[in-house]
Amino acid sequence: MKHIFLGVLTFVMLLSVQSCNIDACINKSYFVATYNNFMKDLEKNHENYTEADWKSKDSKIEQFVNDCYPELKMSLTGEEKMNFWTKYVKYMIIRHGSGALKEIERADQASTVDIYDEIIESVDEVDLQNMLKEMYGEDIEEAVDEVLNQINNWGEKLKNWLKTKEN
């Protein structure tokens, strides 16, 4: 009886340890939630990361890109794909600063996923015009008009400045 109890206890302990390490790729909703939490933690705490922390984070982002994304890609919406790749680029910028593009290129070459193609494809799948209107409403049109007016004003000032330099 004692052996059975110890066997069951050992099994429960192994199961509880394993449950702490649930695969992020288990399903779409768990993947999206895990990835979003990973990025929130990164944005909040990255300034305090040691090199060992960064290596752990690099390993995790590689798992998201190379394991989870290909497995779950077909179940992701266009917006979810774009959010995934936008956050990936943000990770690379936070991690590598001005060297982010070179690191994305290196990661693209080393990855089973065509990262550049996936980024471009994710943007193509989303109707950016509708998404911007949903996010910003009609204010986006006013903001664009204001920017265009400022550009026209700068253009006029530049023309006037060039005319005064000619004389």
mmCIF file with all atom_site columns, C-alpha atoms in Angstrom:
data_model
loop_
_atom_site.group_PDB
_atom_site.id
_atom_site.type_symbol
_atom_site.label_atom_id
_atom_site.label_alt_id
_atom_site.label_comp_id
_atom_site.label_asym_id
_atom_site.label_entity_id
_atom_site.label_seq_id
_atom_site.pdbx_PDB_ins_code
_atom_site.Cartn_x
_atom_site.Cartn_y
_atom_site.Cartn_z
_atom_site.occupancy
_atom_site.B_iso_or_equiv
_atom_site.pdbx_formal_charge
_atom_site.auth_seq_id
_atom_site.auth_comp_id
_atom_site.auth_asym_id
_atom_site.auth_atom_id
_atom_site.pdbx_PDB_model_num
ATOM 1   C CA . MET A 1 1   ? 0.000   0.000  0.000   1.00 0.00 ? 1   MET A CA 1
ATOM 2   C CA . LYS A 1 2   ? 2.856   2.319  0.904   1.00 0.00 ? 2   LYS A CA 1
ATOM 3   C CA . HIS A 1 3   ? 4.455   1.799  -2.554  1.00 0.00 ? 3   HIS A CA 1
ATOM 4   C CA . ILE A 1 4   ? 1.221   2.609  -4.347  1.00 0.00 ? 4   ILE A CA 1
ATOM 5   C CA . PHE A 1 5   ? 0.835   5.802  -2.332  1.00 0.00 ? 5   PHE A CA 1
ATOM 6   C CA . LEU A 1 6   ? 4.443   6.834  -3.103  1.00 0.00 ? 6   LEU A CA 1
ATOM 7   C CA . GLY A 1 7   ? 3.910   6.028  -6.793  1.00 0.00 ? 7   GLY A CA 1
ATOM 8   C CA . VAL A 1 8   ? 0.750   8.144  -6.956  1.00 0.00 ? 8   VAL A CA 1
ATOM 9   C CA . LEU A 1 9   ? 2.455   10.956 -5.051  1.00 0.00 ? 9   LEU A CA 1
ATOM 10  C CA . THR A 1 10  ? 5.423   10.885 -7.435  1.00 0.00 ? 10  THR A CA 1
ATOM 11  C CA . PHE A 1 11  ? 3.086   10.904 -10.449 1.00 0.00 ? 11  PHE A CA 1
ATOM 12  C CA . VAL A 1 12  ? 1.146   13.900 -9.073  1.00 0.00 ? 12  VAL A CA 1
ATOM 13  C CA . MET A 1 13  ? 4.374   15.787 -8.380  1.00 0.00 ? 13  MET A CA 1
ATOM 14  C CA . LEU A 1 14  ? 5.696   15.133 -11.897 1.00 0.00 ? 14  LEU A CA 1
ATOM 15  C CA . LEU A 1 15  ? 2.374   16.175 -13.369 1.00 0.00 ? 15  LEU A CA 1
ATOM 16  C CA . SER A 1 16  ? 2.354   19.423 -11.390 1.00 0.00 ? 16  SER A CA 1
ATOM 17  C CA . VAL A 1 17  ? 5.931   20.226 -12.431 1.00 0.00 ? 17  VAL A CA 1
ATOM 18  C CA . GLN A 1 18  ? 5.062   19.506 -16.064 1.00 0.00 ? 18  GLN A CA 1
ATOM 19  C CA . SER A 1 19  ? 1.947   21.719 -15.870 1.00 0.00 ? 19  SER A CA 1
ATOM 20  C CA . CYS A 1 20  ? 4.165   24.658 -14.959 1.00 0.00 ? 20  CYS A CA 1
ATOM 21  C CA . ASN A 1 21  ? 5.879   24.187 -18.301 1.00 0.00 ? 21  ASN A CA 1
ATOM 22  C CA . ILE A 1 22  ? 2.824   24.054 -20.563 1.00 0.00 ? 22  ILE A CA 1
ATOM 23  C CA . ASP A 1 23  ? 3.787   24.328 -24.206 1.00 0.00 ? 23  ASP A CA 1
ATOM 24  C CA . ALA A 1 24  ? 2.861   27.753 -25.565 1.00 0.00 ? 24  ALA A CA 1
ATOM 25  C CA . CYS A 1 25  ? 1.791   26.066 -28.811 1.00 0.00 ? 25  CYS A CA 1
ATOM 26  C CA . ILE A 1 26  ? -0.932  23.979 -27.185 1.00 0.00 ? 26  ILE A CA 1
ATOM 27  C CA . ASN A 1 27  ? -3.700  25.981 -28.904 1.00 0.00 ? 27  ASN A CA 1
ATOM 28  C CA . LYS A 1 28  ? -4.346  29.364 -30.502 1.00 0.00 ? 28  LYS A CA 1
ATOM 29  C CA . SER A 1 29  ? -5.845  31.146 -27.503 1.00 0.00 ? 29  SER A CA 1
ATOM 30  C CA . TYR A 1 30  ? -3.105  29.949 -25.148 1.00 0.00 ? 30  TYR A CA 1
ATOM 31  C CA . PHE A 1 31  ? -0.440  30.914 -27.683 1.00 0.00 ? 31  PHE A CA 1
ATOM 32  C CA . VAL A 1 32  ? -1.855  34.424 -28.186 1.00 0.00 ? 32  VAL A CA 1
ATOM 33  C CA . ALA A 1 33  ? -2.255  34.984 -24.434 1.00 0.00 ? 33  ALA A CA 1
ATOM 34  C CA . THR A 1 34  ? 1.218   33.619 -23.630 1.00 0.00 ? 34  THR A CA 1
ATOM 35  C CA . TYR A 1 35  ? 2.824   35.722 -26.354 1.00 0.00 ? 35  TYR A CA 1
ATOM 36  C CA . ASN A 1 36  ? 1.014   38.881 -25.252 1.00 0.00 ? 36  ASN A CA 1
ATOM 37  C CA . ASN A 1 37  ? 2.045   38.271 -21.616 1.00 0.00 ? 37  ASN A CA 1
ATOM 38  C CA . PHE A 1 38  ? 5.624   37.632 -22.729 1.00 0.00 ? 38  PHE A CA 1
ATOM 39  C CA . MET A 1 39  ? 5.673   40.979 -24.539 1.00 0.00 ? 39  MET A CA 1
ATOM 40  C CA . LYS A 1 40  ? 4.031   42.884 -21.660 1.00 0.00 ? 40  LYS A CA 1
ATOM 41  C CA . ASP A 1 41  ? 6.660   41.516 -19.289 1.00 0.00 ? 41  ASP A CA 1
ATOM 42  C CA . LEU A 1 42  ? 9.405   42.435 -21.750 1.00 0.00 ? 42  LEU A CA 1
ATOM 43  C CA . GLU A 1 43  ? 8.165   45.993 -22.175 1.00 0.00 ? 43  GLU A CA 1
ATOM 44  C CA . LYS A 1 44  ? 7.848   46.446 -18.423 1.00 0.00 ? 44  LYS A CA 1
ATOM 45  C CA . ASN A 1 45  ? 11.097  44.806 -17.270 1.00 0.00 ? 45  ASN A CA 1
ATOM 46  C CA . HIS A 1 46  ? 13.603  44.788 -20.154 1.00 0.00 ? 46  HIS A CA 1
ATOM 47  C CA . GLU A 1 47  ? 15.785  47.486 -18.608 1.00 0.00 ? 47  GLU A CA 1
ATOM 48  C CA . ASN A 1 48  ? 16.574  45.152 -15.712 1.00 0.00 ? 48  ASN A CA 1
ATOM 49  C CA . TYR A 1 49  ? 17.416  42.066 -17.797 1.00 0.00 ? 49  TYR A CA 1
ATOM 50  C CA . THR A 1 50  ? 20.796  40.427 -17.425 1.00 0.00 ? 50  THR A CA 1
ATOM 51  C CA . GLU A 1 51  ? 22.510  38.710 -20.338 1.00 0.00 ? 51  GLU A CA 1
ATOM 52  C CA . ALA A 1 52  ? 21.182  35.399 -19.007 1.00 0.00 ? 52  ALA A CA 1
ATOM 53  C CA . ASP A 1 53  ? 17.661  36.856 -18.971 1.00 0.00 ? 53  ASP A CA 1
ATOM 54  C CA . TRP A 1 54  ? 18.067  37.986 -22.582 1.00 0.00 ? 54  TRP A CA 1
ATOM 55  C CA . LYS A 1 55  ? 19.278  34.541 -23.660 1.00 0.00 ? 55  LYS A CA 1
ATOM 56  C CA . SER A 1 56  ? 16.193  33.019 -22.060 1.00 0.00 ? 56  SER A CA 1
ATOM 57  C CA . LYS A 1 57  ? 13.956  35.570 -23.798 1.00 0.00 ? 57  LYS A CA 1
ATOM 58  C CA . ASP A 1 58  ? 15.723  34.966 -27.127 1.00 0.00 ? 58  ASP A CA 1
ATOM 59  C CA . SER A 1 59  ? 15.054  31.253 -26.753 1.00 0.00 ? 59  SER A CA 1
ATOM 60  C CA . LYS A 1 60  ? 11.396  31.924 -25.980 1.00 0.00 ? 60  LYS A CA 1
ATOM 61  C CA . ILE A 1 61  ? 10.894  34.264 -28.962 1.00 0.00 ? 61  ILE A CA 1
ATOM 62  C CA . GLU A 1 62  ? 12.529  31.657 -31.207 1.00 0.00 ? 62  GLU A CA 1
ATOM 63  C CA . GLN A 1 63  ? 10.055  29.087 -29.877 1.00 0.00 ? 63  GLN A CA 1
ATOM 64  C CA . PHE A 1 64  ? 7.152   31.417 -30.671 1.00 0.00 ? 64  PHE A CA 1
ATOM 65  C CA . VAL A 1 65  ? 8.454   32.034 -34.207 1.00 0.00 ? 65  VAL A CA 1
ATOM 66  C CA . ASN A 1 66  ? 9.792   28.595 -35.169 1.00 0.00 ? 66  ASN A CA 1
ATOM 67  C CA . ASP A 1 67  ? 7.443   26.263 -33.306 1.00 0.00 ? 67  ASP A CA 1
ATOM 68  C CA . CYS A 1 68  ? 4.160   27.931 -32.437 1.00 0.00 ? 68  CYS A CA 1
ATOM 69  C CA . TYR A 1 69  ? 3.619   30.277 -35.366 1.00 0.00 ? 69  TYR A CA 1
ATOM 70  C CA . PRO A 1 70  ? 3.939   27.630 -38.117 1.00 0.00 ? 70  PRO A CA 1
ATOM 71  C CA . GLU A 1 71  ? 1.770   25.222 -36.135 1.00 0.00 ? 71  GLU A CA 1
ATOM 72  C CA . LEU A 1 72  ? -0.998  27.752 -35.488 1.00 0.00 ? 72  LEU A CA 1
ATOM 73  C CA . LYS A 1 73  ? -0.675  30.116 -38.463 1.00 0.00 ? 73  LYS A CA 1
ATOM 74  C CA . MET A 1 74  ? -3.727  28.788 -40.276 1.00 0.00 ? 74  MET A CA 1
ATOM 75  C CA . SER A 1 75  ? -5.959  29.399 -37.248 1.00 0.00 ? 75  SER A CA 1
ATOM 76  C CA . LEU A 1 76  ? -4.785  32.997 -36.717 1.00 0.00 ? 76  LEU A CA 1
ATOM 77  C CA . THR A 1 77  ? -6.753  35.909 -38.142 1.00 0.00 ? 77  THR A CA 1
ATOM 78  C CA . GLY A 1 78  ? -5.023  38.512 -40.268 1.00 0.00 ? 78  GLY A CA 1
ATOM 79  C CA . GLU A 1 79  ? -5.066  40.950 -37.367 1.00 0.00 ? 79  GLU A CA 1
ATOM 80  C CA . GLU A 1 80  ? -3.594  38.351 -34.995 1.00 0.00 ? 80  GLU A CA 1
ATOM 81  C CA . LYS A 1 81  ? -0.790  37.636 -37.470 1.00 0.00 ? 81  LYS A CA 1
ATOM 82  C CA . MET A 1 82  ? -0.058  41.334 -37.842 1.00 0.00 ? 82  MET A CA 1
ATOM 83  C CA . ASN A 1 83  ? -0.049  41.770 -34.044 1.00 0.00 ? 83  ASN A CA 1
ATOM 84  C CA . PHE A 1 84  ? 2.325   38.815 -33.702 1.00 0.00 ? 84  PHE A CA 1
ATOM 85  C CA . TRP A 1 85  ? 4.828   40.193 -36.217 1.00 0.00 ? 85  TRP A CA 1
ATOM 86  C CA . THR A 1 86  ? 4.505   43.773 -34.990 1.00 0.00 ? 86  THR A CA 1
ATOM 87  C CA . LYS A 1 87  ? 5.381   42.606 -31.496 1.00 0.00 ? 87  LYS A CA 1
ATOM 88  C CA . TYR A 1 88  ? 8.210   40.487 -32.884 1.00 0.00 ? 88  TYR A CA 1
ATOM 89  C CA . VAL A 1 89  ? 9.743   43.559 -34.541 1.00 0.00 ? 89  VAL A CA 1
ATOM 90  C CA . LYS A 1 90  ? 9.223   45.494 -31.298 1.00 0.00 ? 90  LYS A CA 1
ATOM 91  C CA . TYR A 1 91  ? 11.053  42.719 -29.419 1.00 0.00 ? 91  TYR A CA 1
ATOM 92  C CA . MET A 1 92  ? 13.960  42.927 -31.829 1.00 0.00 ? 92  MET A CA 1
ATOM 93  C CA . ILE A 1 93  ? 14.146  46.718 -31.480 1.00 0.00 ? 93  ILE A CA 1
ATOM 94  C CA . ILE A 1 94  ? 14.059  46.561 -27.679 1.00 0.00 ? 94  ILE A CA 1
ATOM 95  C CA . ARG A 1 95  ? 16.628  43.762 -27.666 1.00 0.00 ? 95  ARG A CA 1
ATOM 96  C CA . HIS A 1 96  ? 19.018  44.973 -30.368 1.00 0.00 ? 96  HIS A CA 1
ATOM 97  C CA . GLY A 1 97  ? 18.357  48.701 -30.787 1.00 0.00 ? 97  GLY A CA 1
ATOM 98  C CA . SER A 1 98  ? 19.757  50.062 -34.042 1.00 0.00 ? 98  SER A CA 1
ATOM 99  C CA . GLY A 1 99  ? 20.971  46.574 -34.991 1.00 0.00 ? 99  GLY A CA 1
ATOM 100 C CA . ALA A 1 100 ? 17.420  45.187 -35.031 1.00 0.00 ? 100 ALA A CA 1
ATOM 101 C CA . LEU A 1 101 ? 17.140  44.895 -38.816 1.00 0.00 ? 101 LEU A CA 1
ATOM 102 C CA . LYS A 1 102 ? 20.400  42.953 -39.036 1.00 0.00 ? 102 LYS A CA 1
ATOM 103 C CA . GLU A 1 103 ? 19.213  40.637 -36.274 1.00 0.00 ? 103 GLU A CA 1
ATOM 104 C CA . ILE A 1 104 ? 15.867  40.114 -38.027 1.00 0.00 ? 104 ILE A CA 1
ATOM 105 C CA . GLU A 1 105 ? 17.797  39.243 -41.180 1.00 0.00 ? 105 GLU A CA 1
ATOM 106 C CA . ARG A 1 106 ? 19.994  36.812 -39.222 1.00 0.00 ? 106 ARG A CA 1
ATOM 107 C CA . ALA A 1 107 ? 16.935  35.277 -37.577 1.00 0.00 ? 107 ALA A CA 1
ATOM 108 C CA . ASP A 1 108 ? 15.212  35.014 -40.966 1.00 0.00 ? 108 ASP A CA 1
ATOM 109 C CA . GLN A 1 109 ? 18.162  33.090 -42.410 1.00 0.00 ? 109 GLN A CA 1
ATOM 110 C CA . ALA A 1 110 ? 18.380  30.764 -39.404 1.00 0.00 ? 110 ALA A CA 1
ATOM 111 C CA . SER A 1 111 ? 14.642  30.190 -39.084 1.00 0.00 ? 111 SER A CA 1
ATOM 112 C CA . THR A 1 112 ? 12.403  27.606 -40.687 1.00 0.00 ? 112 THR A CA 1
ATOM 113 C CA . VAL A 1 113 ? 9.926   30.484 -41.091 1.00 0.00 ? 113 VAL A CA 1
ATOM 114 C CA . ASP A 1 114 ? 10.413  33.108 -43.805 1.00 0.00 ? 114 ASP A CA 1
ATOM 115 C CA . ILE A 1 115 ? 10.152  35.962 -41.342 1.00 0.00 ? 115 ILE A CA 1
ATOM 116 C CA . TYR A 1 116 ? 10.273  38.825 -43.868 1.00 0.00 ? 116 TYR A CA 1
ATOM 117 C CA . ASP A 1 117 ? 7.646   37.159 -46.061 1.00 0.00 ? 117 ASP A CA 1
ATOM 118 C CA . GLU A 1 118 ? 5.402   36.523 -43.065 1.00 0.00 ? 118 GLU A CA 1
ATOM 119 C CA . ILE A 1 119 ? 5.668   40.151 -41.929 1.00 0.00 ? 119 ILE A CA 1
ATOM 120 C CA . ILE A 1 120 ? 4.725   41.401 -45.392 1.00 0.00 ? 120 ILE A CA 1
ATOM 121 C CA . GLU A 1 121 ? 1.947   38.834 -45.757 1.00 0.00 ? 121 GLU A CA 1
ATOM 122 C CA . SER A 1 122 ? 0.486   39.730 -42.355 1.00 0.00 ? 122 SER A CA 1
ATOM 123 C CA . VAL A 1 123 ? 0.227   43.385 -43.360 1.00 0.00 ? 123 VAL A CA 1
ATOM 124 C CA . ASP A 1 124 ? -1.341  42.441 -46.712 1.00 0.00 ? 124 ASP A CA 1
ATOM 125 C CA . GLU A 1 125 ? -4.044  40.379 -44.984 1.00 0.00 ? 125 GLU A CA 1
ATOM 126 C CA . VAL A 1 126 ? -5.287  43.266 -42.873 1.00 0.00 ? 126 VAL A CA 1
ATOM 127 C CA . ASP A 1 127 ? -7.449  46.035 -44.260 1.00 0.00 ? 127 ASP A CA 1
ATOM 128 C CA . LEU A 1 128 ? -5.360  48.856 -42.803 1.00 0.00 ? 128 LEU A CA 1
ATOM 129 C CA . GLN A 1 129 ? -7.780  51.532 -43.941 1.00 0.00 ? 129 GLN A CA 1
ATOM 130 C CA . ASN A 1 130 ? -10.697 49.993 -42.045 1.00 0.00 ? 130 ASN A CA 1
ATOM 131 C CA . MET A 1 131 ? -8.514  49.161 -39.067 1.00 0.00 ? 131 MET A CA 1
ATOM 132 C CA . LEU A 1 132 ? -7.279  52.764 -38.799 1.00 0.00 ? 132 LEU A CA 1
ATOM 133 C CA . LYS A 1 133 ? -10.825 54.085 -39.097 1.00 0.00 ? 133 LYS A CA 1
ATOM 134 C CA . GLU A 1 134 ? -11.973 51.678 -36.379 1.00 0.00 ? 134 GLU A CA 1
ATOM 135 C CA . MET A 1 135 ? -9.114  52.693 -34.092 1.00 0.00 ? 135 MET A CA 1
ATOM 136 C CA . TYR A 1 136 ? -9.208  56.429 -34.680 1.00 0.00 ? 136 TYR A CA 1
ATOM 137 C CA . GLY A 1 137 ? -12.623 57.052 -36.226 1.00 0.00 ? 137 GLY A CA 1
ATOM 138 C CA . GLU A 1 138 ? -13.018 60.133 -38.334 1.00 0.00 ? 138 GLU A CA 1
ATOM 139 C CA . ASP A 1 139 ? -10.222 61.832 -36.347 1.00 0.00 ? 139 ASP A CA 1
ATOM 140 C CA . ILE A 1 140 ? -7.710  60.109 -38.624 1.00 0.00 ? 140 ILE A CA 1
ATOM 141 C CA . GLU A 1 141 ? -8.972  62.055 -41.626 1.00 0.00 ? 141 GLU A CA 1
ATOM 142 C CA . GLU A 1 142 ? -8.643  65.334 -39.731 1.00 0.00 ? 142 GLU A CA 1
ATOM 143 C CA . ALA A 1 143 ? -5.133  64.381 -38.598 1.00 0.00 ? 143 ALA A CA 1
ATOM 144 C CA . VAL A 1 144 ? -4.094  63.545 -42.176 1.00 0.00 ? 144 VAL A CA 1
ATOM 145 C CA . ASP A 1 145 ? -5.549  66.837 -43.413 1.00 0.00 ? 145 ASP A CA 1
ATOM 146 C CA . GLU A 1 146 ? -3.612  68.692 -40.720 1.00 0.00 ? 146 GLU A CA 1
ATOM 147 C CA . VAL A 1 147 ? -0.362  66.955 -41.663 1.00 0.00 ? 147 VAL A CA 1
ATOM 148 C CA . LEU A 1 148 ? -0.938  67.758 -45.346 1.00 0.00 ? 148 LEU A CA 1
ATOM 149 C CA . ASN A 1 149 ? -1.589  71.407 -44.495 1.00 0.00 ? 149 ASN A CA 1
ATOM 150 C CA . GLN A 1 150 ? 1.658   71.538 -42.509 1.00 0.00 ? 150 GLN A CA 1
ATOM 151 C CA . ILE A 1 151 ? 3.579   69.964 -45.402 1.00 0.00 ? 151 ILE A CA 1
ATOM 152 C CA . ASN A 1 152 ? 2.084   72.502 -47.806 1.00 0.00 ? 152 ASN A CA 1
ATOM 153 C CA . ASN A 1 153 ? 3.035   75.335 -45.429 1.00 0.00 ? 153 ASN A CA 1
ATOM 154 C CA . TRP A 1 154 ? 6.591   74.028 -45.188 1.00 0.00 ? 154 TRP A CA 1
ATOM 155 C CA . GLY A 1 155 ? 6.709   73.706 -48.974 1.00 0.00 ? 155 GLY A CA 1
ATOM 156 C CA . GLU A 1 156 ? 5.604   77.310 -49.413 1.00 0.00 ? 156 GLU A CA 1
ATOM 157 C CA . LYS A 1 157 ? 8.151   78.512 -46.848 1.00 0.00 ? 157 LYS A CA 1
ATOM 158 C CA . LEU A 1 158 ? 10.890  76.524 -48.609 1.00 0.00 ? 158 LEU A CA 1
ATOM 159 C CA . LYS A 1 159 ? 9.915   78.020 -51.991 1.00 0.00 ? 159 LYS A CA 1
ATOM 160 C CA . ASN A 1 160 ? 9.966   81.530 -50.510 1.00 0.00 ? 160 ASN A CA 1
ATOM 161 C CA . TRP A 1 161 ? 13.332  80.894 -48.868 1.00 0.00 ? 161 TRP A CA 1
ATOM 162 C CA . LEU A 1 162 ? 14.795  79.605 -52.164 1.00 0.00 ? 162 LEU A CA 1
ATOM 163 C CA . LYS A 1 163 ? 13.441  82.677 -54.007 1.00 0.00 ? 163 LYS A CA 1
ATOM 164 C CA . THR A 1 164 ? 15.070  85.027 -51.503 1.00 0.00 ? 164 THR A CA 1
ATOM 165 C CA . LYS A 1 165 ? 18.402  83.167 -51.864 1.00 0.00 ? 165 LYS A CA 1
ATOM 166 C CA . GLU A 1 166 ? 18.277  83.596 -55.667 1.00 0.00 ? 166 GLU A CA 1
ATOM 167 C CA . ASN A 1 167 ? 17.964  87.379 -55.395 1.00 0.00 ? 167 ASN A CA 1
#
